[in-house]
Amino acid sequence: MDLDRLKVSSFERVTRPIEPKDSGLITERLGLLPGHRVFESGVGSGFLTASMARIVYPEGEVVGIEIDTRKLEKARENLEQLGKVYEKSVMLKHGDAREYLEGLEDEFDAMVLDLPEPDRVLEVGLDALKSNGKVAVFCPFFEQVRTVWQVLEDRCTWLEAVELIERKLQVEKRGIRPGRTLGHTGFIVFGRV
Amino acid sequence: MDLDRLKVSSFERVTRPIEPKDSGLITERLGLLPGHRVFESGVGSGFLTASMARIVYPEGEVVGIEIDTRKLEKARENLEQLGKVYEKSVMLKHGDAREYLEGLEDEFDAMVLDLPEPDRVLEVGLDALKSNGKVAVFCPFFEQVRTVWQVLEDRCTWLEAVELIERKLQVEKRGIRPGRTLGHTGFIVFGRV
Amino acid sequence: MDLDRLKVSSFERVTRPIEPKDSGLITERLGLLPGHRVFESGVGSGFLTASMARIVYPEGEVVGIEIDTRKLEKARENLEQLGKVYEKSVMLKHGDAREYLEGLEDEFDAMVLDLPEPDRVLEVGLDALKSNGKVAVFCPFFEQVRTVWQVLEDRCTWLEAVELIERKLQVEKRGIRPGRTLGHTGFIVFGRV
Amino acid sequence: MDLDRLKVSSFERVTRPIEPKDSGLITERLGLLPGHRVFESGVGSGFLTASMARIVYPEGEVVGIEIDTRKLEKARENLEQLGKVYEKSVMLKHGDAREYLEGLEDEFDAMVLDLPEPDRVLEVGLDALKSNGKVAVFCPFFEQVRTVWQVLEDRCTWLEAVELIERKLQVEKRGIRPGRTLGHTGFIVFGRV
């Protein structure tokens, strides 16, 4: 089994999934390791959930909260294809991220948010991170970078906002040239509490 | 333990390591999963080895071949900090990638090359991949993209050359602006046999 | 005489000048031609003034308003090196852009703003443009793109926000690779009334 | 009249024209001024010819050599719309760039090449540049950057290879985000003899 093929050929897309360039950077920057506990919301199609679950497996877990039941069911179907990785290391729950996190302390090594109004979730949710825990917030719009940054800058010892631009090369008989299309893009704000 | 911090604070760099943006895309595109066997050469400082080992753990393995003994020793020191992930899922060997691969068949789910003259290794090494196995070749120069592509295009059913450009945002009181520096970059050629 | 060398070797920089990539795009997108009358504020070091004056010469004119007298004097010294192009086609004035434009109608073929709070100037200044006249606003920050866009969208029949990313190639004996540095950058909002 | 609109609405495209981002950078980096004499080949649709002619006007001239008679006629029709700028400052000729330049000395302030095998033209044509004259070569492919660089590096005191990446911003009610499309791109090699 090849996770990339699985996602492309069998994962049904209920929403525009985070691109591989971005999910890859997230798993690197969060420094995920086997045994980690990760909080994710929303779950969307489960693309990023799958990328993280394969890392924290077998002792660790990705807890995915999704407010849209239709998406949640589809994510479950998608992720069940991972077999033991799904069974051991993915916990999907229906609900609201803000409500779920409120009151939790010292629970997660990392947290990933890809939902509207991430600042509202961060306001109550950062205590759920363990000491030195990391957060990644996907922001399609510049305006979100600002609101997320404002919540994080008082709480984080390290903070960074990044964009990845992906370009394919066209390899032709005549020569190699930069391609003309770009994938979907957005900004990712990373922080460490 | 946080792999990103570990790499940044404790991994000694004996060579310019592959950037997180690129190692992240490689682990995504190769579709790595727990249990996979991966061939890697050169090993360099062990940055990418660590990223892949944490995924294939516990049943899988990254076999890393490095021709430079000084680099190999340093990579070993770096990777030992991963503890059980290193012990179970990293196998480092001194040697030449071409010689190691010659004659091997159906051994690896994926192969990553980051060394001079990758085309010479690919010429003899692709049979070491299992059916539908994937290869990623890091190419600092355009010229290498061409030579690698030429070897792969007859053997691969899917082939792609990509570059990631990383830009940090400067978040200032006055406003948010694109940053002025870029990380090290290179091209990555991906193929599936 | 070569304008690029002149700017680089003899123009004193009193402020960070607009990069050649951006001044080039501005003169293209504004569609400047000999005979045009152009409004510019601020003048800064006179880099962009020079690029535009050489085009509208000999019958046209760039009217440059600068509020900082020290910058204005330096721009004058810089631009005097253009000789007849300066004498015939540059008019520098000390003053405030908003005050200068207030009440003017149908005066300019094009308008270029590179100053703080361009939205305040646009609110009163767009009537100074002739029918189908064009405006270009340089915005270092995303937030300015928004405020400028809001003023222009009711008045313009065409509106566009663009960023140019410049990359040098490193041409080495071993091969060609993308360079690692970027020039200063910003966004340019173009509109036609 | 607005050159940008004229090009977009009335210039017939017989070939993929150089983008405004690139033609703008070329006129900046070549340091063109009124009175300059410029050599251009091929002429294509006349887009770049128009951008340069409006600058060197009225005393200067762009000499455009085009080997394809159909393109040449279309470029002439396009450029005639410039009126006096065309009449005074554009000279179109049918022919081969290499043949035209052979034996010429000290004729041009600048030279722009956008044709196949520019290295063959440069081999015989650089003497046609005045002392300190500049050359710009548009290269769609990396391979051309190499061959052009090799011819120029012995003859030039300054040499640079550049690419411009243009991104539009999508300004939406919800926020501002980077656009997903890129214009056509290529590399430009600049040199000064």
PDB file of N, CA and C in Angstrom, chain D residues 46-106:
ATOM      1  N   GLY D  46       5.253  42.327 -32.164  1.00  0.00           N
ATOM      2  CA  GLY D  46       5.593  43.735 -32.020  1.00  0.00           C
ATOM      3  C   GLY D  46       5.337  44.288 -30.624  1.00  0.00           C
ATOM      4  N   PHE D  47       4.978  43.440 -29.679  1.00  0.00           N
ATOM      5  CA  PHE D  47       4.688  43.900 -28.313  1.00  0.00           C
ATOM      6  C   PHE D  47       5.894  44.605 -27.694  1.00  0.00           C
ATOM      7  N   LEU D  48       7.033  43.928 -27.713  1.00  0.00           N
ATOM      8  CA  LEU D  48       8.222  44.494 -27.083  1.00  0.00           C
ATOM      9  C   LEU D  48       8.752  45.660 -27.916  1.00  0.00           C
ATOM     10  N   THR D  49       8.635  45.542 -29.241  1.00  0.00           N
ATOM     11  CA  THR D  49       9.032  46.644 -30.126  1.00  0.00           C
ATOM     12  C   THR D  49       8.314  47.931 -29.723  1.00  0.00           C
ATOM     13  N   ALA D  50       7.034  47.810 -29.474  1.00  0.00           N
ATOM     14  CA  ALA D  50       6.244  48.985 -29.086  1.00  0.00           C
ATOM     15  C   ALA D  50       6.716  49.571 -27.759  1.00  0.00           C
ATOM     16  N   SER D  51       6.979  48.695 -26.795  1.00  0.00           N
ATOM     17  CA  SER D  51       7.425  49.170 -25.476  1.00  0.00           C
ATOM     18  C   SER D  51       8.747  49.925 -25.581  1.00  0.00           C
ATOM     19  N   MET D  52       9.615  49.458 -26.455  1.00  0.00           N
ATOM     20  CA  MET D  52      10.929  50.086 -26.567  1.00  0.00           C
ATOM     21  C   MET D  52      10.886  51.339 -27.433  1.00  0.00           C
ATOM     22  N   ALA D  53      10.074  51.289 -28.490  1.00  0.00           N
ATOM     23  CA  ALA D  53      10.012  52.428 -29.409  1.00  0.00           C
ATOM     24  C   ALA D  53       9.489  53.679 -28.703  1.00  0.00           C
ATOM     25  N   ARG D  54       8.501  53.522 -27.822  1.00  0.00           N
ATOM     26  CA  ARG D  54       7.954  54.693 -27.113  1.00  0.00           C
ATOM     27  C   ARG D  54       9.008  55.351 -26.227  1.00  0.00           C
ATOM     28  N   ILE D  55      10.049  54.602 -25.857  1.00  0.00           N
ATOM     29  CA  ILE D  55      11.117  55.173 -25.020  1.00  0.00           C
ATOM     30  C   ILE D  55      12.161  55.887 -25.867  1.00  0.00           C
ATOM     31  N   VAL D  56      12.638  55.246 -26.915  1.00  0.00           N
ATOM     32  CA  VAL D  56      13.743  55.836 -27.693  1.00  0.00           C
ATOM     33  C   VAL D  56      13.246  56.999 -28.559  1.00  0.00           C
ATOM     34  N   TYR D  57      11.955  57.082 -28.782  1.00  0.00           N
ATOM     35  CA  TYR D  57      11.317  58.166 -29.522  1.00  0.00           C
ATOM     36  C   TYR D  57      11.703  59.517 -28.933  1.00  0.00           C
ATOM     37  N   PRO D  58      11.892  60.589 -29.666  1.00  0.00           N
ATOM     38  CA  PRO D  58      11.720  60.645 -31.121  1.00  0.00           C
ATOM     39  C   PRO D  58      13.015  60.453 -31.932  1.00  0.00           C
ATOM     40  N   GLU D  59      14.174  60.700 -31.317  1.00  0.00           N
ATOM     41  CA  GLU D  59      15.400  60.643 -32.131  1.00  0.00           C
ATOM     42  C   GLU D  59      15.915  59.222 -32.321  1.00  0.00           C
ATOM     43  N   GLY D  60      15.580  58.331 -31.397  1.00  0.00           N
ATOM     44  CA  GLY D  60      16.121  56.986 -31.460  1.00  0.00           C
ATOM     45  C   GLY D  60      15.303  56.047 -32.335  1.00  0.00           C
ATOM     46  N   GLU D  61      15.710  54.786 -32.363  1.00  0.00           N
ATOM     47  CA  GLU D  61      15.076  53.847 -33.285  1.00  0.00           C
ATOM     48  C   GLU D  61      15.219  52.411 -32.781  1.00  0.00           C
ATOM     49  N   VAL D  62      14.161  51.634 -32.992  1.00  0.00           N
ATOM     50  CA  VAL D  62      14.257  50.199 -32.794  1.00  0.00           C
ATOM     51  C   VAL D  62      14.298  49.552 -34.169  1.00  0.00           C
ATOM     52  N   VAL D  63      15.395  48.845 -34.438  1.00  0.00           N
ATOM     53  CA  VAL D  63      15.518  48.116 -35.704  1.00  0.00           C
ATOM     54  C   VAL D  63      15.102  46.675 -35.442  1.00  0.00           C
ATOM     55  N   GLY D  64      13.990  46.266 -36.044  1.00  0.00           N
ATOM     56  CA  GLY D  64      13.456  44.933 -35.789  1.00  0.00           C
ATOM     57  C   GLY D  64      13.625  44.014 -36.986  1.00  0.00           C
ATOM     58  N   ILE D  65      14.309  42.915 -36.779  1.00  0.00           N
ATOM     59  CA  ILE D  65      14.537  41.938 -37.850  1.00  0.00           C
ATOM     60  C   ILE D  65      13.690  40.701 -37.580  1.00  0.00           C
ATOM     61  N   GLU D  66      12.909  40.307 -38.573  1.00  0.00           N
ATOM     62  CA  GLU D  66      12.040  39.134 -38.407  1.00  0.00           C
ATOM     63  C   GLU D  66      12.146  38.266 -39.659  1.00  0.00           C
ATOM     64  N   ILE D  67      12.350  36.974 -39.441  1.00  0.00           N
ATOM     65  CA  ILE D  67      12.573  36.092 -40.591  1.00  0.00           C
ATOM     66  C   ILE D  67      11.260  35.572 -41.175  1.00  0.00           C
ATOM     67  N   ASP D  68      10.197  35.647 -40.403  1.00  0.00           N
ATOM     68  CA  ASP D  68       8.899  35.123 -40.830  1.00  0.00           C
ATOM     69  C   ASP D  68       8.076  36.280 -41.419  1.00  0.00           C
ATOM     70  N   THR D  69       7.822  36.227 -42.727  1.00  0.00           N
ATOM     71  CA  THR D  69       7.163  37.365 -43.388  1.00  0.00           C
ATOM     72  C   THR D  69       5.735  37.578 -42.907  1.00  0.00           C
ATOM     73  N   ARG D  70       5.054  36.479 -42.549  1.00  0.00           N
ATOM     74  CA  ARG D  70       3.697  36.639 -42.056  1.00  0.00           C
ATOM     75  C   ARG D  70       3.689  37.408 -40.728  1.00  0.00           C
ATOM     76  N   LYS D  71       4.608  37.017 -39.841  1.00  0.00           N
ATOM     77  CA  LYS D  71       4.718  37.728 -38.568  1.00  0.00           C
ATOM     78  C   LYS D  71       5.104  39.182 -38.801  1.00  0.00           C
ATOM     79  N   LEU D  72       5.995  39.392 -39.728  1.00  0.00           N
ATOM     80  CA  LEU D  72       6.477  40.747 -39.979  1.00  0.00           C
ATOM     81  C   LEU D  72       5.335  41.655 -40.424  1.00  0.00           C
ATOM     82  N   GLU D  73       4.490  41.145 -41.317  1.00  0.00           N
ATOM     83  CA  GLU D  73       3.368  41.960 -41.798  1.00  0.00           C
ATOM     84  C   GLU D  73       2.384  42.259 -40.667  1.00  0.00           C
ATOM     85  N   LYS D  74       2.161  41.261 -39.842  1.00  0.00           N
ATOM     86  CA  LYS D  74       1.232  41.471 -38.726  1.00  0.00           C
ATOM     87  C   LYS D  74       1.815  42.457 -37.714  1.00  0.00           C
ATOM     88  N   ALA D  75       3.119  42.338 -37.452  1.00  0.00           N
ATOM     89  CA  ALA D  75       3.779  43.277 -36.537  1.00  0.00           C
ATOM     90  C   ALA D  75       3.664  44.696 -37.091  1.00  0.00           C
ATOM     91  N   ARG D  76       3.826  44.839 -38.392  1.00  0.00           N
ATOM     92  CA  ARG D  76       3.729  46.162 -39.010  1.00  0.00           C
ATOM     93  C   ARG D  76       2.322  46.738 -38.796  1.00  0.00           C
ATOM     94  N   GLU D  77       1.322  45.906 -39.058  1.00  0.00           N
ATOM     95  CA  GLU D  77      -0.066  46.381 -38.842  1.00  0.00           C
ATOM     96  C   GLU D  77      -0.285  46.785 -37.388  1.00  0.00           C
ATOM     97  N   ASN D  78       0.210  45.950 -36.494  1.00  0.00           N
ATOM     98  CA  ASN D  78       0.062  46.261 -35.064  1.00  0.00           C
ATOM     99  C   ASN D  78       0.738  47.593 -34.724  1.00  0.00           C
ATOM    100  N   LEU D  79       1.961  47.738 -35.184  1.00  0.00           N
ATOM    101  CA  LEU D  79       2.768  48.889 -34.772  1.00  0.00           C
ATOM    102  C   LEU D  79       2.328  50.184 -35.439  1.00  0.00           C
ATOM    103  N   GLU D  80       1.722  50.082 -36.619  1.00  0.00           N
ATOM    104  CA  GLU D  80       1.246  51.304 -37.285  1.00  0.00           C
ATOM    105  C   GLU D  80       0.256  52.070 -36.412  1.00  0.00           C
ATOM    106  N   GLN D  81      -0.409  51.345 -35.536  1.00  0.00           N
ATOM    107  CA  GLN D  81      -1.361  52.009 -34.636  1.00  0.00           C
ATOM    108  C   GLN D  81      -0.690  52.976 -33.665  1.00  0.00           C
ATOM    109  N   LEU D  82       0.632  52.884 -33.564  1.00  0.00           N
ATOM    110  CA  LEU D  82       1.351  53.811 -32.690  1.00  0.00           C
ATOM    111  C   LEU D  82       1.544  55.179 -33.333  1.00  0.00           C
ATOM    112  N   GLY D  83       1.192  55.311 -34.612  1.00  0.00           N
ATOM    113  CA  GLY D  83       1.280  56.611 -35.284  1.00  0.00           C
ATOM    114  C   GLY D  83       2.702  57.128 -35.373  1.00  0.00           C
ATOM    115  N   LYS D  84       2.910  58.325 -34.852  1.00  0.00           N
ATOM    116  CA  LYS D  84       4.220  58.980 -35.008  1.00  0.00           C
ATOM    117  C   LYS D  84       5.351  58.185 -34.336  1.00  0.00           C
ATOM    118  N   VAL D  85       5.050  57.470 -33.267  1.00  0.00           N
ATOM    119  CA  VAL D  85       6.096  56.667 -32.633  1.00  0.00           C
ATOM    120  C   VAL D  85       6.566  55.585 -33.609  1.00  0.00           C
ATOM    121  N   TYR D  86       5.637  55.003 -34.324  1.00  0.00           N
ATOM    122  CA  TYR D  86       6.002  54.006 -35.335  1.00  0.00           C
ATOM    123  C   TYR D  86       6.777  54.639 -36.473  1.00  0.00           C
ATOM    124  N   GLU D  87       6.242  55.746 -36.964  1.00  0.00           N
ATOM    125  CA  GLU D  87       6.878  56.376 -38.134  1.00  0.00           C
ATOM    126  C   GLU D  87       8.312  56.833 -37.867  1.00  0.00           C
ATOM    127  N   LYS D  88       8.529  57.400 -36.693  1.00  0.00           N
ATOM    128  CA  LYS D  88       9.851  57.943 -36.390  1.00  0.00           C
ATOM    129  C   LYS D  88      10.821  56.921 -35.807  1.00  0.00           C
ATOM    130  N   SER D  89      10.302  55.969 -35.064  1.00  0.00           N
ATOM    131  CA  SER D  89      11.211  55.195 -34.213  1.00  0.00           C
ATOM    132  C   SER D  89      11.141  53.680 -34.370  1.00  0.00           C
ATOM    133  N   VAL D  90      10.498  53.205 -35.429  1.00  0.00           N
ATOM    134  CA  VAL D  90      10.510  51.760 -35.677  1.00  0.00           C
ATOM    135  C   VAL D  90      10.961  51.509 -37.111  1.00  0.00           C
ATOM    136  N   MET D  91      11.910  50.617 -37.262  1.00  0.00           N
ATOM    137  CA  MET D  91      12.358  50.193 -38.594  1.00  0.00           C
ATOM    138  C   MET D  91      12.278  48.677 -38.637  1.00  0.00           C
ATOM    139  N   LEU D  92      11.301  48.142 -39.400  1.00  0.00           N
ATOM    140  CA  LEU D  92      11.141  46.696 -39.490  1.00  0.00           C
ATOM    141  C   LEU D  92      11.801  46.175 -40.755  1.00  0.00           C
ATOM    142  N   LYS D  93      12.500  45.065 -40.634  1.00  0.00           N
ATOM    143  CA  LYS D  93      13.144  44.486 -41.811  1.00  0.00           C
ATOM    144  C   LYS D  93      12.956  42.979 -41.837  1.00  0.00           C
ATOM    145  N   HIS D  94      12.771  42.469 -43.023  1.00  0.00           N
ATOM    146  CA  HIS D  94      12.718  41.028 -43.169  1.00  0.00           C
ATOM    147  C   HIS D  94      14.139  40.502 -43.306  1.00  0.00           C
ATOM    148  N   GLY D  95      14.451  39.457 -42.567  1.00  0.00           N
ATOM    149  CA  GLY D  95      15.786  38.906 -42.718  1.00  0.00           C
ATOM    150  C   GLY D  95      16.214  38.061 -41.539  1.00  0.00           C
ATOM    151  N   ASP D  96      17.465  37.609 -41.616  1.00  0.00           N
ATOM    152  CA  ASP D  96      18.041  36.740 -40.600  1.00  0.00           C
ATOM    153  C   ASP D  96      18.949  37.577 -39.702  1.00  0.00           C
ATOM    154  N   ALA D  97      18.751  37.445 -38.387  1.00  0.00           N
ATOM    155  CA  ALA D  97      19.479  38.294 -37.437  1.00  0.00           C
ATOM    156  C   ALA D  97      20.986  38.134 -37.576  1.00  0.00           C
ATOM    157  N   ARG D  98      21.417  36.904 -37.718  1.00  0.00           N
ATOM    158  CA  ARG D  98      22.850  36.643 -37.796  1.00  0.00           C
ATOM    159  C   ARG D  98      23.465  37.319 -39.021  1.00  0.00           C
ATOM    160  N   GLU D  99      22.792  37.156 -40.150  1.00  0.00           N
ATOM    161  CA  GLU D  99      23.298  37.785 -41.374  1.00  0.00           C
ATOM    162  C   GLU D  99      23.296  39.302 -41.267  1.00  0.00           C
ATOM    163  N   TYR D 100      22.237  39.831 -40.677  1.00  0.00           N
ATOM    164  CA  TYR D 100      22.111  41.288 -40.587  1.00  0.00           C
ATOM    165  C   TYR D 100      23.228  41.886 -39.743  1.00  0.00           C
ATOM    166  N   LEU D 101      23.565  41.211 -38.658  1.00  0.00           N
ATOM    167  CA  LEU D 101      24.519  41.780 -37.706  1.00  0.00           C
ATOM    168  C   LEU D 101      25.972  41.583 -38.128  1.00  0.00           C
ATOM    169  N   GLU D 102      26.216  40.529 -38.922  1.00  0.00           N
ATOM    170  CA  GLU D 102      27.591  40.191 -39.267  1.00  0.00           C
ATOM    171  C   GLU D 102      28.320  41.394 -39.883  1.00  0.00           C
ATOM    172  N   GLY D 103      29.437  41.728 -39.304  1.00  0.00           N
ATOM    173  CA  GLY D 103      30.249  42.818 -39.834  1.00  0.00           C
ATOM    174  C   GLY D 103      29.908  44.191 -39.271  1.00  0.00           C
ATOM    175  N   LEU D 104      28.749  44.324 -38.646  1.00  0.00           N
ATOM    176  CA  LEU D 104      28.385  45.623 -38.063  1.00  0.00           C
ATOM    177  C   LEU D 104      29.227  45.896 -36.813  1.00  0.00           C
ATOM    178  N   GLU D 105      29.569  47.154 -36.630  1.00  0.00           N
ATOM    179  CA  GLU D 105      30.327  47.529 -35.435  1.00  0.00           C
ATOM    180  C   GLU D 105      29.786  48.812 -34.851  1.00  0.00           C
ATOM    181  N   ASP D 106      29.639  48.807 -33.526  1.00  0.00           N
ATOM    182  CA  ASP D 106      29.385  50.070 -32.839  1.00  0.00           C
ATOM    183  C   ASP D 106      28.089  50.754 -33.293  1.00  0.00           C
TER     184      ASP D 106
END
